[in-house]
C-alpha cells in the first residue's frame, strides 16, 4: 500500500514554486463546498501543478489558497465508526477493520492537497 504520488514531496515542490514565483499563499481549511467563482486544481485531468499556477499568473492572480491535510488517527477512527454502523456481514467487517487498522503506518503523512484561487 502506498500514497501516490508522494504528497509530502509534492507539497514541498508546490510551496517552493509558490515562493519562487512570489505568490501570496493563504493557508486555509478546505474550500470544497464554497461558492464559485473559485478555480480548483483538477488533478484528475491535469495532475501537474505548474500549469494551474501559471494560469493564475497569466490572469494576474497572486493569492493562492492552499489546504494541506495530514492523515491522522481521527481518520481511521471515523472509518471504523462508519464500519461499525454499516450492515456488512461480520466477516466482511473484520476484513475491512483489519485493513483500516493497517493504515496507521500513514499517520502524519500528507493525505490531501487542495489549491484554488478566486476569479
Tab-separated table of N, CA and C in Angstrom:
chain	number	residue	atom	x	y	z
A	1	UNK	N	0.839	-1.174	0.000
A	1	UNK	CA	0.000	0.000	0.000
A	1	UNK	C	0.891	1.247	0.000
A	2	UNK	N	0.584	2.219	-0.846
A	2	UNK	CA	1.370	3.450	-0.833
A	2	UNK	C	0.487	4.625	-1.227
A	3	UNK	N	0.862	5.796	-0.746
A	3	UNK	CA	0.171	7.011	-1.147
A	3	UNK	C	0.804	7.465	-2.450
A	4	UNK	N	0.003	7.613	-3.497
A	4	UNK	CA	0.521	8.024	-4.782
A	4	UNK	C	-0.085	9.355	-5.152
A	5	UNK	N	0.600	10.302	-5.731
A	5	UNK	CA	2.050	10.414	-5.608
A	5	UNK	C	2.413	10.738	-4.170
A	6	UNK	N	3.685	10.787	-3.895
A	6	UNK	CA	4.109	11.117	-2.535
A	6	UNK	C	3.690	12.557	-2.272
A	7	UNK	N	2.632	12.719	-1.536
A	7	UNK	CA	2.060	14.052	-1.329
A	7	UNK	C	2.916	14.936	-0.438
A	8	UNK	N	3.744	14.346	0.403
A	8	UNK	CA	4.668	15.172	1.197
A	8	UNK	C	5.654	15.870	0.269
A	9	UNK	N	6.211	15.117	-0.679
A	9	UNK	CA	7.158	15.680	-1.643
A	9	UNK	C	6.461	16.684	-2.546
A	10	UNK	N	5.272	16.339	-3.024
A	10	UNK	CA	4.523	17.241	-3.889
A	10	UNK	C	4.224	18.559	-3.182
A	11	UNK	N	3.828	18.495	-1.936
A	11	UNK	CA	3.539	19.708	-1.167
A	11	UNK	C	4.772	20.597	-1.077
A	12	UNK	N	5.914	19.987	-0.837
A	12	UNK	CA	7.165	20.750	-0.763
A	12	UNK	C	7.476	21.404	-2.107
A	13	UNK	N	7.293	20.668	-3.204
A	13	UNK	CA	7.534	21.225	-4.539
A	13	UNK	C	6.595	22.398	-4.818
A	14	UNK	N	5.339	22.236	-4.461
A	14	UNK	CA	4.362	23.315	-4.667
A	14	UNK	C	4.762	24.549	-3.864
A	15	UNK	N	5.106	24.370	-2.606
A	15	UNK	CA	5.473	25.506	-1.761
A	15	UNK	C	6.722	26.204	-2.289
A	16	UNK	N	7.695	25.446	-2.773
A	16	UNK	CA	8.900	26.048	-3.351
A	16	UNK	C	8.558	26.864	-4.595
A	17	UNK	N	7.686	26.338	-5.438
A	17	UNK	CA	7.289	27.044	-6.659
A	17	UNK	C	6.507	28.313	-6.320
A	18	UNK	N	5.598	28.205	-5.373
A	18	UNK	CA	4.827	29.381	-4.960
A	18	UNK	C	5.746	30.492	-4.463
A	19	UNK	N	6.737	30.115	-3.691
A	19	UNK	CA	7.697	31.098	-3.171
A	19	UNK	C	8.539	31.685	-4.300
A	20	UNK	N	9.023	30.841	-5.194
A	20	UNK	CA	9.877	31.300	-6.294
A	20	UNK	C	9.137	32.257	-7.226
A	21	UNK	N	7.842	32.033	-7.402
A	21	UNK	CA	7.041	32.876	-8.302
A	21	UNK	C	6.358	34.028	-7.564
A	22	UNK	N	6.690	34.200	-6.294
A	22	UNK	CA	6.198	35.319	-5.478
A	22	UNK	C	4.674	35.346	-5.330
A	23	UNK	N	4.086	34.168	-5.206
A	23	UNK	CA	2.664	34.098	-4.889
A	23	UNK	C	2.467	34.448	-3.423
A	24	UNK	N	1.289	34.933	-3.105
A	24	UNK	CA	0.863	35.102	-1.721
A	24	UNK	C	0.060	33.848	-1.400
A	25	UNK	N	0.455	33.152	-0.356
A	25	UNK	CA	-0.194	31.888	-0.018
A	25	UNK	C	-1.049	32.077	1.228
A	26	UNK	N	-2.318	31.748	1.084
A	26	UNK	CA	-3.222	31.753	2.228
A	26	UNK	C	-3.472	30.304	2.606
A	27	UNK	N	-2.961	29.919	3.762
A	27	UNK	CA	-3.158	28.545	4.249
A	27	UNK	C	-4.534	28.492	4.897
A	28	UNK	N	-5.375	27.666	4.333
A	28	UNK	CA	-6.778	27.685	4.734
A	28	UNK	C	-7.309	26.277	4.971
A	29	UNK	N	-8.530	26.231	5.440
A	29	UNK	CA	-9.251	24.971	5.525
A	29	UNK	C	-9.727	24.618	4.122
A	30	UNK	N	-10.273	23.442	3.971
A	30	UNK	CA	-10.780	23.058	2.657
A	30	UNK	C	-11.813	24.066	2.173
A	31	UNK	N	-11.782	24.321	0.896
A	31	UNK	CA	-12.758	25.236	0.306
A	31	UNK	C	-13.839	24.466	-0.439
A	32	UNK	N	-13.776	23.148	-0.389
A	32	UNK	CA	-14.796	22.330	-1.047
A	32	UNK	C	-16.157	22.739	-0.510
A	33	UNK	N	-17.051	23.006	-1.399
A	33	UNK	CA	-18.375	23.443	-0.987
A	33	UNK	C	-18.544	24.950	-0.973
A	34	UNK	N	-17.440	25.702	-1.105
A	34	UNK	CA	-17.557	27.160	-1.176
A	34	UNK	C	-18.227	27.545	-2.497
A	35	UNK	N	-18.774	28.728	-2.519
A	35	UNK	CA	-19.461	29.218	-3.712
A	35	UNK	C	-18.460	29.657	-4.772
A	36	UNK	N	-18.797	29.469	-6.046
A	36	UNK	CA	-17.958	29.987	-7.124
A	36	UNK	C	-17.932	31.505	-7.050
A	37	UNK	N	-17.070	32.198	-7.677
A	37	UNK	CA	-16.156	31.749	-8.723
A	37	UNK	C	-14.787	31.330	-8.181
A	38	UNK	N	-14.669	30.092	-7.810
A	38	UNK	CA	-13.405	29.532	-7.347
A	38	UNK	C	-12.866	28.622	-8.442
A	39	UNK	N	-11.595	28.763	-8.723
A	39	UNK	CA	-10.950	27.900	-9.706
A	39	UNK	C	-10.159	26.862	-8.932
A	40	UNK	N	-10.511	25.590	-9.125
A	40	UNK	CA	-9.841	24.491	-8.431
A	40	UNK	C	-8.845	23.813	-9.353
A	41	UNK	N	-7.826	23.255	-8.765
A	41	UNK	CA	-6.832	22.464	-9.485
A	41	UNK	C	-7.450	21.096	-9.757
A	42	UNK	N	-7.629	20.743	-11.029
A	42	UNK	CA	-8.213	19.463	-11.437
A	42	UNK	C	-7.092	18.442	-11.582
A	43	UNK	N	-6.822	17.718	-10.517
A	43	UNK	CA	-5.704	16.764	-10.509
A	43	UNK	C	-5.997	15.515	-11.315
A	44	UNK	N	-7.264	15.241	-11.585
A	44	UNK	CA	-7.604	14.045	-12.368
A	44	UNK	C	-7.164	14.214	-13.818
A	45	UNK	N	-7.536	15.315	-14.426
A	45	UNK	CA	-7.212	15.535	-15.839
A	45	UNK	C	-5.885	16.245	-16.045
A	46	UNK	N	-5.458	17.024	-15.064
A	46	UNK	CA	-4.221	17.805	-15.181
A	46	UNK	C	-3.438	17.707	-13.881
A	47	UNK	N	-2.698	16.613	-13.689
A	47	UNK	CA	-2.032	16.397	-12.403
A	47	UNK	C	-0.850	17.330	-12.113
A	48	UNK	N	-0.305	17.989	-13.131
A	48	UNK	CA	0.827	18.889	-12.907
A	48	UNK	C	0.325	20.207	-12.318
A	49	UNK	N	0.986	20.656	-11.265
A	49	UNK	CA	0.522	21.873	-10.587
A	49	UNK	C	0.995	23.152	-11.266
A	50	UNK	N	2.125	23.120	-11.981
A	50	UNK	CA	2.670	24.356	-12.557
A	50	UNK	C	1.736	25.007	-13.576
A	51	UNK	N	1.118	24.250	-14.493
A	51	UNK	CA	0.183	24.909	-15.418
A	51	UNK	C	-0.991	25.586	-14.700
A	52	UNK	N	-1.460	24.988	-13.624
A	52	UNK	CA	-2.544	25.594	-12.843
A	52	UNK	C	-2.090	26.939	-12.275
A	53	UNK	N	-0.905	26.948	-11.688
A	53	UNK	CA	-0.390	28.186	-11.101
A	53	UNK	C	0.004	29.191	-12.174
A	54	UNK	N	0.508	28.721	-13.304
A	54	UNK	CA	0.832	29.620	-14.409
A	54	UNK	C	-0.425	30.304	-14.943
A	55	UNK	N	-1.539	29.582	-14.939
A	55	UNK	CA	-2.818	30.175	-15.343
A	55	UNK	C	-3.162	31.344	-14.420
A	56	UNK	N	-2.994	31.145	-13.128
A	56	UNK	CA	-3.258	32.226	-12.169
A	56	UNK	C	-2.372	33.428	-12.477
A	57	UNK	N	-1.092	33.171	-12.739
A	57	UNK	CA	-0.170	34.269	-13.062
A	57	UNK	C	-0.621	35.023	-14.304
A	58	UNK	N	-1.019	34.292	-15.338
A	58	UNK	CA	-1.456	34.930	-16.581
A	58	UNK	C	-2.699	35.786	-16.368
A	59	UNK	N	-3.501	35.426	-15.387
A	59	UNK	CA	-4.692	36.209	-15.056
A	59	UNK	C	-4.388	37.343	-14.078
A	60	UNK	N	-3.127	37.436	-13.659
A	60	UNK	CA	-2.729	38.481	-12.723
A	60	UNK	C	-3.084	38.169	-11.279
A	61	UNK	N	-3.325	36.907	-10.992
A	61	UNK	CA	-3.717	36.493	-9.642
A	61	UNK	C	-2.489	36.029	-8.882
A	62	UNK	N	-2.325	36.563	-7.694
A	62	UNK	CA	-1.178	36.204	-6.851
A	62	UNK	C	-1.585	35.465	-5.581
A	63	UNK	N	-2.858	35.523	-5.212
A	63	UNK	CA	-3.313	34.888	-3.977
A	63	UNK	C	-3.778	33.460	-4.266
A	64	UNK	N	-3.084	32.510	-3.675
A	64	UNK	CA	-3.417	31.094	-3.824
A	64	UNK	C	-3.861	30.564	-2.467
A	65	UNK	N	-4.981	29.884	-2.462
A	65	UNK	CA	-5.485	29.228	-1.249
A	65	UNK	C	-4.916	27.815	-1.241
A	66	UNK	N	-4.249	27.457	-0.148
A	66	UNK	CA	-3.598	26.150	-0.046
A	66	UNK	C	-4.072	25.456	1.224
A	67	UNK	N	-4.580	24.253	1.027
A	67	UNK	CA	-5.012	23.430	2.162
A	67	UNK	C	-4.265	22.107	2.080
A	68	UNK	N	-3.526	21.784	3.127
A	68	UNK	CA	-2.789	20.522	3.217
A	68	UNK	C	-3.306	19.790	4.446
A	69	UNK	N	-3.733	18.552	4.231
A	69	UNK	CA	-4.278	17.762	5.343
A	69	UNK	C	-3.409	16.532	5.555
A	70	UNK	N	-3.049	16.293	6.811
A	70	UNK	CA	-2.282	15.101	7.172
A	70	UNK	C	-3.225	13.998	7.619
A	71	UNK	N	-2.849	12.768	7.312
A	71	UNK	CA	-3.627	11.609	7.748
A	71	UNK	C	-3.409	11.432	9.242
A	72	UNK	N	-4.496	11.205	9.974
A	72	UNK	CA	-4.374	11.077	11.427
A	72	UNK	C	-5.221	9.914	11.929
A	73	UNK	N	-5.038	9.609	13.195
A	73	UNK	CA	-5.824	8.537	13.807
A	73	UNK	C	-7.313	8.869	13.751
A	74	UNK	N	-7.645	10.144	13.730
A	74	UNK	CA	-9.041	10.561	13.637
A	74	UNK	C	-9.688	10.007	12.361
A	75	UNK	N	-8.938	10.008	11.254
A	75	UNK	CA	-9.482	9.478	10.006
A	75	UNK	C	-9.803	7.994	10.145
A	76	UNK	N	-8.893	7.264	10.780
A	76	UNK	CA	-9.135	5.828	10.986
A	76	UNK	C	-10.319	5.611	11.920
A	77	UNK	N	-10.376	6.388	12.997
A	77	UNK	CA	-11.473	6.245	13.958
A	77	UNK	C	-12.824	6.512	13.304
A	78	UNK	N	-12.885	7.529	12.446
A	78	UNK	CA	-14.134	7.824	11.738
A	78	UNK	C	-14.517	6.672	10.817
A	79	UNK	N	-13.530	6.111	10.120
A	79	UNK	CA	-13.801	4.977	9.226
A	79	UNK	C	-14.285	3.769	10.015
A	80	UNK	N	-13.659	3.515	11.165
A	80	UNK	CA	-14.077	2.381	11.998
A	80	UNK	C	-15.492	2.588	12.537
A	81	UNK	N	-15.813	3.820	12.881
A	81	UNK	CA	-17.164	4.121	13.373
A	81	UNK	C	-18.199	3.887	12.275
A	82	UNK	N	-17.893	4.366	11.072
A	82	UNK	CA	-18.814	4.153	9.953
A	82	UNK	C	-18.959	2.665	9.649
A	83	UNK	N	-17.857	1.937	9.750
A	83	UNK	CA	-17.895	0.497	9.510
A	83	UNK	C	-18.794	-0.197	10.525
A	84	UNK	N	-18.662	0.182	11.794
A	84	UNK	CA	-19.467	-0.465	12.839
A	84	UNK	C	-20.956	-0.186	12.662
A	85	UNK	N	-21.278	0.937	12.023
A	85	UNK	CA	-22.675	1.293	11.780
A	85	UNK	C	-23.216	0.694	10.482
A	86	UNK	N	-22.334	0.063	9.712
A	86	UNK	CA	-22.756	-0.497	8.426
A	86	UNK	C	-23.512	-1.807	8.625
A	87	UNK	N	-24.120	-2.255	7.555
A	87	UNK	CA	-24.876	-3.502	7.599
A	87	UNK	C	-24.108	-4.647	6.947
A	88	UNK	N	-22.796	-4.517	6.859
A	88	UNK	CA	-21.980	-5.587	6.284
A	88	UNK	C	-21.965	-6.783	7.218
A	89	UNK	N	-21.777	-7.960	6.623
A	89	UNK	CA	-21.721	-9.154	7.467
A	89	UNK	C	-20.453	-9.111	8.323
A	90	UNK	N	-20.450	-9.791	9.466
A	90	UNK	CA	-19.329	-9.718	10.415
A	90	UNK	C	-17.969	-10.079	9.812
A	91	UNK	N	-17.909	-11.080	8.945
A	91	UNK	CA	-16.622	-11.465	8.343
A	91	UNK	C	-16.076	-10.320	7.488
A	92	UNK	N	-16.942	-9.728	6.676
A	92	UNK	CA	-16.516	-8.608	5.823
A	92	UNK	C	-16.086	-7.426	6.694
A	93	UNK	N	-16.823	-7.157	7.767
A	93	UNK	CA	-16.448	-6.073	8.680
A	93	UNK	C	-15.073	-6.318	9.289
A	94	UNK	N	-14.785	-7.549	9.692
A	94	UNK	CA	-13.464	-7.861	10.276
A	94	UNK	C	-12.352	-7.615	9.268
A	95	UNK	N	-12.581	-8.031	8.011
A	95	UNK	CA	-11.571	-7.826	6.967
A	95	UNK	C	-11.302	-6.338	6.749
A	96	UNK	N	-12.356	-5.574	6.660
A	96	UNK	CA	-12.209	-4.134	6.431
A	96	UNK	C	-11.590	-3.464	7.652
A	97	UNK	N	-11.986	-3.883	8.843
A	97	UNK	CA	-11.419	-3.313	10.074
A	97	UNK	C	-9.910	-3.533	10.111
A	98	UNK	N	-9.475	-4.720	9.747
A	98	UNK	CA	-8.039	-5.020	9.722
A	98	UNK	C	-7.325	-4.086	8.743
A	99	UNK	N	-7.909	-3.880	7.570
A	99	UNK	CA	-7.284	-3.007	6.570
A	99	UNK	C	-7.242	-1.557	7.049
A	100	UNK	N	-8.294	-1.114	7.703
A	100	UNK	CA	-8.313	0.254	8.245
A	100	UNK	C	-7.230	0.409	9.304
A	101	UNK	N	-7.085	-0.579	10.168
A	101	UNK	CA	-6.064	-0.510	11.214
A	101	UNK	C	-4.657	-0.511	10.628
A	102	UNK	N	-4.461	-1.166	9.480
A	102	UNK	CA	-3.153	-1.166	8.817
A	102	UNK	C	-2.759	0.224	8.324
A	103	UNK	N	-3.727	1.092	8.167
A	103	UNK	CA	-3.450	2.448	7.690
A	103	UNK	C	-2.710	3.302	8.712
A	104	UNK	N	-2.548	2.807	9.919
A	104	UNK	CA	-1.863	3.586	10.957
A	104	UNK	C	-0.441	3.956	10.545
A	105	UNK	N	0.172	3.182	9.650
A	105	UNK	CA	1.542	3.496	9.206
A	105	UNK	C	1.604	4.805	8.426
A	106	UNK	N	0.448	5.304	7.966
A	106	UNK	CA	0.419	6.543	7.194
A	106	UNK	C	0.108	7.774	8.036
A	107	UNK	N	-0.110	7.596	9.330
A	107	UNK	CA	-0.413	8.743	10.182
A	107	UNK	C	0.746	9.737	10.150
A	108	UNK	N	0.403	10.992	9.992
A	108	UNK	CA	1.407	12.045	9.924
A	108	UNK	C	1.822	12.392	8.505
A	109	UNK	N	1.463	11.547	7.531
A	109	UNK	CA	1.786	11.840	6.137
A	109	UNK	C	0.659	12.656	5.512
A	110	UNK	N	0.999	13.439	4.509
A	110	UNK	CA	0.006	14.239	3.811
A	110	UNK	C	-0.944	13.321	3.058
A	111	UNK	N	-2.237	13.552	3.235
A	111	UNK	CA	-3.230	12.732	2.528
A	111	UNK	C	-4.068	13.552	1.551
A	112	UNK	N	-3.968	14.885	1.610
A	112	UNK	CA	-4.729	15.721	0.682
A	112	UNK	C	-4.046	17.066	0.519
A	113	UNK	N	-4.028	17.540	-0.725
A	113	UNK	CA	-3.521	18.873	-1.044
A	113	UNK	C	-4.578	19.532	-1.921
A	114	UNK	N	-5.053	20.691	-1.509
A	114	UNK	CA	-6.030	21.443	-2.296
A	114	UNK	C	-5.459	22.821	-2.586
A	115	UNK	N	-5.545	23.218	-3.844
A	115	UNK	CA	-5.158	24.570	-4.245
A	115	UNK	C	-6.310	25.182	-5.014
A	116	UNK	N	-6.517	26.458	-4.791
A	116	UNK	CA	-7.554	27.171	-5.534
A	116	UNK	C	-7.214	28.653	-5.544
A	117	UNK	N	-7.890	29.354	-6.441
A	117	UNK	CA	-7.804	30.811	-6.436
A	117	UNK	C	-9.155	31.364	-6.859
A	118	UNK	N	-9.411	32.585	-6.481
A	118	UNK	CA	-10.668	33.244	-6.841
A	118	UNK	C	-10.488	33.974	-8.156
A	119	UNK	N	-11.540	33.948	-8.956
A	119	UNK	CA	-11.501	34.657	-10.231
A	119	UNK	C	-12.864	35.219	-10.532
